[in-house]
Amino acid sequence: MISITRRIAKLLIVFLLLLSSLFGVFWLADCLFPLAINPSRTTQTILADDNIPLWRFADNKGIWRYSVNLDEVPDYYFDALLNYEDRYFYDHMGINPLALLRAAWQNLTNGRIISGGSTLSMQVARILDPHDRTVMGKLKQIFRTLQLEWHYSKRDILTFYINYAPYGGTIEGIGAASWSYLGKPPNQMTPSEAVLMAVLPQAPSRLRPDRYPERAQQARDKVLDRLAANQVWPAEMIAQIRHDEVWAYPRKTPQLAPLLARRLSQQYPKQMLIHSTIDPSLQYTLEDAAMNWKHQLPPKNSLAIIVVDHTTMEVKGYVGSVDFNDSERSGQVDMITALRSPGSTLKPFIYALAIDEGMIHSASLLQDVPRVNSSYRPTNFDEGFFGPVSATEALQKSLNLPAVQLIELYGPKRFASKLANVGLPLVSAGNDPNISYILGGTSLRMNDLVTAYSAFARQGNVSPLRFTRESILTEKSLLTAGSAWITKQMLSKQNNLSYKTGTSYGYRDAWAIGINPRYLIGIWVGRPDGTPVVGQYGMVTAVPILQQVNAILLNKERRLNRLLPIEPQPDSVTSTLICWPSGQKLVEGDANCHRQKQAWILDNMIPPTLDSLVVLNNNSYRSGWLTIWLNDQGKRTAADCSHVHPKQIALWPIALENWLLPNERRTALLPPVAEDCPVFGQDVFLPLMITGLRDQQVIKALPNQQEVRLKLNHQGGMGNKWWFLDGHLVAQLNDNESLELPLSANTHKGSHNVLLLDESGQIARLTFRLE
């Protein structure tokens, strides 16, 4: 009895030593040949805000996976999978010896490989580290399976399986398969579909439901037989599923928002699933609209559309080009991130900043007149001048010269710094801010421009665009709430939309930026290579697209039965009547109130009309309030004369004289000078006139004369003079110089315009005809 006990003890010791040795060998092998998931097998999927795949980036072998966790897959899928593939998955250590023996017997008796006896763990091991179907390959698979069970939990192994199981072609994992074959996420699969997805990895190419639905149905029913035999599901449920025909979508690859997908992939290279903020139905509609617009655009033109919910700053629509697959139109160039000239789209910011600075209100008198008192001499887009305009009118008509007037006073460096501080850097040669910035003489990116426009929708605060669900809403102050609200009222309006257009030099870029009660909309049209497109500008090219997108968005709000946000008028904003030319509020009946305007004002402050930057020594040439001295006859005298009294009169800016009504001009407002005590020198007003040629005069060249020389002089005005012929500067002369103007009798035939400008901004002009 004692010897038997000793023998058993020795056998037990040997067994334990053998077991320890095997464990030691396994531990050493595990250290030398660790199991690792190949990082090259990483794929990326860009998701919409409802988790629908927008775009996918395959791995280096062209495989696409849409990773899911166990909670995102219905339980009945696991019922089918485990009962068909590995009923004892939770009970073994990765290897089922009985299944291996059964498979070996089947293979030997049939003379070929019938089954492999692999558990789910062994299948995962083979997926992670493929092997040959040989004895050595099987041993390698067993070793990898043991490693897998050693390092990972059953839930981890099952998660590996559902994300790496082959489903035919370039698809791996239940997530990608469900979207590709069924057009829905795994958690929305029906029991019938779940059974099909469970069996499909057995022979994914042979059982593809989109190609071989009969085979797929037979395989599904085979799983149902197993479920019935094991009494996993009720017989009634299984019978009902058998009546369901196998049907699948023609396999589709997610193909929405490709340029945004590329952008996010580059920004988050290690993230497998990127949850964007894109509304998939809106994105599809916008891409479809872009394709329709494509056929109306000139050759090689592209467009870009971005839609942002300004209540959350989430980007809901992103169309970076007219057609991603059109190389002729540079479809893979993302124009939302490209540097482009903004045209006039920066103008609302200088008006808003000027309102905050107390420089203007919404009805302030501005001057749309020729200017030469700066190194940059702009002209209006339409080459015409409107003379006196309100700030609102100037902004809505996108007049260049009033905007230049404001940025000269505000300061271009200060202006550029304000925008850069909130995320709108302006780029130019040398990066030296100047007044041309306000007219498009700089470059920016569309997403930065739309970001800055959020100030007009978010009470003066600028918030960065949010492209992903995880991004945090932040904001910086650019304007006061009152200034932002007033400027938004000053913009052009149509169908719940406030908008600003822009056109860059040479018709290279056409812009329209819109704000409706919920959304910011950015539109750009042009050629990505920067080639000019004659006749392409914001109002004609970009605004129709803006209006269509706005209509799409408003219809969407109505379908959702969602009320549009209402932006209340800030307490700091009030409305009042003001008078031109002073720009201020006057009592009713005041003779100095030449024209009355309704104005939005900030903090109850009413700024006076801006004066010129040019310092004038002559009081009669200045604008605003002027104190004059009158005698008893109402004639103008010097201030030190006897028996005189003062009177205040409001004068229009001198540069506007040619656009004023006769009773608004200085000749009507300034009384005649008294002879007995006259005003001398700096207080005498001399209107600017052109002499040597009459308005509408016809000039004929003498017979055989090849050139006509005109000698033009001037009277009145102040300082240096600038002469223009048909809008082109031909001479800058001193106060006492005449202009010699040679004209070819052949090439200059027809009508011509002459314009004379002095230092005060006063102009004189006439037309003549050469025959």
XYZ file of N, CA, C and O in Angstrom, residues 247-335:
356
model
N -31.415 39.081 -48.548
C -31.275 40.176 -49.507
C -30.269 41.160 -48.944
O -30.207 41.390 -47.740
N -29.461 41.720 -49.800
C -28.458 42.686 -49.347
C -28.357 43.805 -50.363
O -28.605 43.620 -51.558
N -27.975 44.999 -49.860
C -27.672 46.115 -50.745
C -26.525 45.722 -51.679
O -25.646 44.963 -51.288
N -26.509 46.259 -52.897
C -25.259 46.171 -53.652
C -24.176 46.838 -52.806
O -24.371 47.940 -52.297
N -23.097 46.168 -52.602
C -22.121 46.619 -51.605
C -21.644 48.034 -51.907
O -21.240 48.351 -53.025
N -21.728 48.893 -50.895
C -21.389 50.299 -51.072
C -20.230 50.690 -50.165
O -20.124 50.228 -49.036
N -19.389 51.559 -50.705
C -18.316 52.141 -49.913
C -18.747 53.528 -49.475
O -19.262 54.294 -50.297
N -18.607 53.894 -48.198
C -18.999 55.244 -47.757
C -18.192 56.310 -48.498
O -16.962 56.275 -48.508
N -18.895 57.243 -49.140
C -18.220 58.244 -49.962
C -18.872 59.610 -49.813
O -19.372 60.195 -50.765
N -18.875 60.144 -48.621
C -19.350 61.495 -48.365
C -18.244 62.310 -47.709
O -17.429 61.771 -46.958
N -18.221 63.599 -48.009
C -17.267 64.544 -47.405
C -15.823 64.065 -47.520
O -15.104 63.993 -46.520
N -15.348 63.753 -48.728
C -13.989 63.204 -48.858
C -12.898 64.158 -48.396
O -11.909 63.726 -47.778
N -13.042 65.460 -48.686
C -11.977 66.398 -48.324
C -11.956 66.672 -46.820
O -10.883 66.847 -46.234
N -13.121 66.674 -46.199
C -13.144 66.786 -44.738
C -12.548 65.527 -44.126
O -11.796 65.597 -43.140
N -12.878 64.371 -44.695
C -12.336 63.110 -44.185
C -10.810 63.121 -44.252
O -10.139 62.725 -43.292
N -10.283 63.577 -45.365
C -8.820 63.647 -45.484
C -8.234 64.603 -44.453
O -7.202 64.325 -43.834
N -8.905 65.718 -44.262
C -8.435 66.705 -43.286
C -8.413 66.124 -41.873
O -7.434 66.282 -41.135
N -9.503 65.443 -41.484
C -9.572 64.877 -40.138
C -8.605 63.709 -39.980
O -8.030 63.514 -38.902
N -8.416 62.925 -41.041
C -7.470 61.810 -40.980
C -6.057 62.312 -40.738
O -5.294 61.729 -39.965
N -5.705 63.414 -41.385
C -4.376 63.986 -41.186
C -4.239 64.606 -39.803
O -3.154 64.602 -39.211
N -5.339 65.119 -39.280
C -5.304 65.750 -37.956
C -5.265 64.712 -36.832
O -4.653 64.944 -35.784
N -5.934 63.552 -37.058
C -5.980 62.496 -36.042
C -5.508 61.177 -36.663
O -6.304 60.245 -36.842
N -4.224 61.062 -36.983
C -3.736 59.896 -37.743
C -3.843 58.568 -36.999
O -3.887 57.516 -37.631
N -3.897 58.578 -35.684
C -3.894 57.331 -34.914
C -5.281 56.946 -34.416
O -5.426 55.965 -33.699
N -6.282 57.705 -34.794
C -7.638 57.460 -34.303
C -8.391 56.613 -35.324
O -8.556 57.022 -36.473
N -8.874 55.433 -34.915
C -9.556 54.542 -35.863
C -10.935 55.050 -36.250
O -11.341 54.951 -37.406
N -11.672 55.557 -35.286
C -12.994 56.107 -35.548
C -12.971 57.588 -35.196
O -12.641 57.955 -34.064
N -13.296 58.424 -36.164
C -13.325 59.863 -35.942
C -14.777 60.313 -36.051
O -15.396 60.215 -37.114
N -15.325 60.779 -34.950
C -16.730 61.184 -34.905
C -16.830 62.658 -35.305
O -16.552 63.547 -34.510
N -17.237 62.905 -36.542
C -17.390 64.279 -37.014
C -18.746 64.833 -36.591
O -19.585 64.127 -36.026
N -18.947 66.124 -36.896
C -20.219 66.784 -36.583
C -21.111 66.896 -37.811
O -22.153 67.558 -37.767
N -20.745 66.258 -38.908
C -21.451 66.399 -40.179
C -22.854 65.775 -40.114
O -23.035 64.681 -39.580
N -23.824 66.495 -40.666
C -25.184 65.976 -40.838
C -25.207 65.231 -42.174
O -25.106 65.854 -43.232
N -25.333 63.892 -42.173
C -25.174 63.140 -43.424
C -26.214 63.464 -44.492
O -25.892 63.533 -45.673
N -27.463 63.665 -44.086
C -28.488 63.988 -45.088
C -28.218 65.356 -45.707
O -28.375 65.551 -46.919
N -27.806 66.325 -44.895
C -27.463 67.648 -45.414
C -26.230 67.562 -46.312
O -26.189 68.178 -47.385
N -25.234 66.788 -45.889
C -24.016 66.644 -46.681
C -24.333 66.063 -48.059
O -23.829 66.541 -49.077
N -25.180 65.049 -48.089
C -25.564 64.450 -49.369
C -26.267 65.485 -50.247
O -25.996 65.592 -51.446
N -27.159 66.265 -49.658
C -27.894 67.278 -50.414
C -26.945 68.335 -50.968
O -27.087 68.768 -52.119
N -25.979 68.771 -50.149
C -25.034 69.790 -50.599
C -24.135 69.263 -51.718
O -23.857 69.981 -52.689
N -23.677 68.027 -51.594
C -22.834 67.462 -52.649
C -23.628 67.285 -53.940
O -23.092 67.503 -55.039
N -24.888 66.920 -53.816
C -25.734 66.787 -54.998
C -25.964 68.152 -55.639
O -25.920 68.298 -56.869
N -26.173 69.183 -54.812
C -26.349 70.542 -55.348
C -25.078 71.019 -56.039
O -25.132 71.671 -57.090
N -23.916 70.699 -55.453
C -22.646 71.099 -56.061
C -22.474 70.456 -57.433
O -22.006 71.098 -58.388
N -22.845 69.191 -57.543
C -22.744 68.513 -58.840
C -23.665 69.168 -59.870
O -23.317 69.276 -61.053
N -24.831 69.623 -59.434
C -25.733 70.314 -60.355
C -25.167 71.665 -60.776
O -25.288 72.064 -61.944
N -24.529 72.373 -59.828
C -23.916 73.661 -60.165
C -22.695 73.489 -61.066
O -22.353 74.395 -61.832
N -22.065 72.358 -60.957
C -20.855 72.099 -61.756
C -21.100 72.347 -63.237
O -20.257 72.922 -63.935
N -22.252 71.923 -63.729
C -22.539 72.027 -65.157
C -22.893 73.454 -65.571
O -22.999 73.735 -66.763
N -23.054 74.344 -64.589
C -23.335 75.743 -64.905
C -22.095 76.620 -64.774
O -22.133 77.802 -65.123
N -21.018 76.052 -64.241
C -19.789 76.813 -64.057
C -18.907 76.724 -65.296
O -18.979 75.750 -66.044
N -18.063 77.727 -65.511
C -17.114 77.661 -66.630
C -16.153 76.483 -66.454
O -16.004 75.945 -65.346
N -15.497 76.068 -67.529
C -14.524 74.964 -67.423
C -13.451 75.271 -66.379
O -13.029 76.412 -66.205
N -13.031 74.239 -65.682
C -11.953 74.286 -64.686
C -12.319 75.075 -63.434
O -11.486 75.281 -62.565
N -13.575 75.530 -63.326
C -14.010 76.215 -62.115
C -14.419 75.195 -61.054
O -14.922 74.122 -61.358
N -14.214 75.575 -59.812
C -14.656 74.765 -58.686
C -15.486 75.637 -57.757
O -15.691 76.831 -58.009
N -15.990 75.050 -56.702
C -16.716 75.808 -55.679
C -16.495 75.144 -54.333
O -16.035 74.004 -54.250
N -16.811 75.853 -53.279
C -16.715 75.307 -51.922
C -17.910 75.805 -51.121
O -18.356 76.941 -51.288
N -18.427 74.931 -50.265
C -19.574 75.256 -49.406
C -19.268 74.752 -48.006
O -18.854 73.609 -47.829
N -19.483 75.596 -47.026
C -19.385 75.152 -45.634
C -20.600 75.674 -44.876
O -21.018 76.820 -45.063
N -21.197 74.808 -44.062
C -22.382 75.157 -43.266
C -22.071 74.867 -41.802
O -21.628 73.761 -41.463
N -22.305 75.856 -40.947
C -21.981 75.746 -39.517
C -23.209 76.124 -38.693
O -23.831 77.166 -38.946
N -23.573 75.296 -37.754
C -24.618 75.643 -36.781
C -23.976 76.590 -35.767
O -23.198 76.173 -34.905
N -24.286 77.883 -35.887
C -23.568 78.850 -35.042
C -24.010 78.814 -33.589
O -23.387 79.451 -32.733
N -25.075 78.070 -33.266
C -25.447 77.925 -31.850
C -24.482 76.988 -31.125
O -24.318 77.083 -29.906
N -23.866 76.078 -31.862
C -22.906 75.135 -31.277
C -21.543 75.208 -31.953
O -20.588 74.638 -31.450
N -21.465 75.884 -33.109
C -20.272 75.991 -33.960
C -19.861 74.638 -34.539
O -18.712 74.439 -34.918
N -20.810 73.702 -34.622
C -20.545 72.420 -35.264
C -20.673 72.565 -36.780
O -21.654 73.140 -37.277
N -19.696 72.027 -37.499
C -19.738 72.038 -38.958
C -20.706 70.948 -39.412
O -20.485 69.767 -39.139
N -21.763 71.337 -40.103
C -22.811 70.396 -40.511
C -22.696 69.999 -41.982
O -23.246 68.974 -42.392
N -22.042 70.819 -42.784
C -21.852 70.502 -44.195
C -20.498 71.003 -44.657
O -20.082 72.109 -44.282
N -19.803 70.183 -45.458
C -18.431 70.535 -45.865
C -18.215 70.015 -47.281
O -18.039 68.815 -47.499
N -18.257 70.918 -48.251
C -17.995 70.564 -49.648
C -16.771 71.366 -50.071
O -16.864 72.558 -50.353
N -15.616 70.707 -50.104
C -14.368 71.413 -50.369
C -14.090 71.662 -51.836
O -13.245 72.493 -52.178
N -14.793 70.967 -52.719
C -14.637 71.177 -54.162
C -15.921 70.767 -54.857
O -16.775 70.084 -54.271
N -16.046 71.154 -56.123
C -17.289 70.882 -56.844
C -17.474 69.396 -57.112
O -18.595 68.897 -57.142
N -16.377 68.664 -57.313
C -16.451 67.232 -57.597
C -15.091 66.619 -57.279
O -14.110 66.874 -57.967
N -15.044 65.808 -56.240
C -13.782 65.227 -55.777
C -13.091 64.425 -56.865
O -11.856 64.360 -56.915
N -13.850 63.838 -57.770
C -13.283 62.955 -58.785
C -12.990 63.659 -60.112
O -12.596 63.003 -61.079
N -13.170 64.971 -60.167
C -12.950 65.719 -61.409
C -11.579 66.392 -61.360
O -11.420 67.463 -60.774
N -10.601 65.769 -61.982
C -9.245 66.322 -61.963
C -9.132 67.590 -62.804
O -8.284 68.448 -62.545
N -9.988 67.727 -63.834
C -9.964 68.934 -64.665
C -10.305 70.176 -63.844
O -9.856 71.275 -64.161
N -11.087 69.988 -62.804
C -11.472 71.102 -61.926
C -10.709 71.071 -60.603
O -11.130 71.702 -59.633
N -9.604 70.330 -60.578
C -8.774 70.217 -59.353
C -9.646 69.799 -58.169
O -9.589 70.395 -57.089
N -10.456 68.755 -58.390
C -11.427 68.351 -57.394
C -10.845 67.889 -56.076
O -11.549 67.883 -55.064
N -9.580 67.497 -56.047
C -8.984 67.043 -54.794
C -8.262 68.168 -54.044
O -7.584 67.922 -53.049
N -8.405 69.400 -54.528
C -7.878 70.571 -53.818
C -8.987 71.125 -52.933
O -10.055 71.504 -53.425
N -8.745 71.167 -51.652
C -9.745 71.632 -50.687
C -9.717 73.159 -50.643
O -8.813 73.762 -50.064
N -10.720 73.789 -51.248
C -10.751 75.245 -51.309
C -11.226 75.869 -50.004
O -11.141 77.086 -49.837
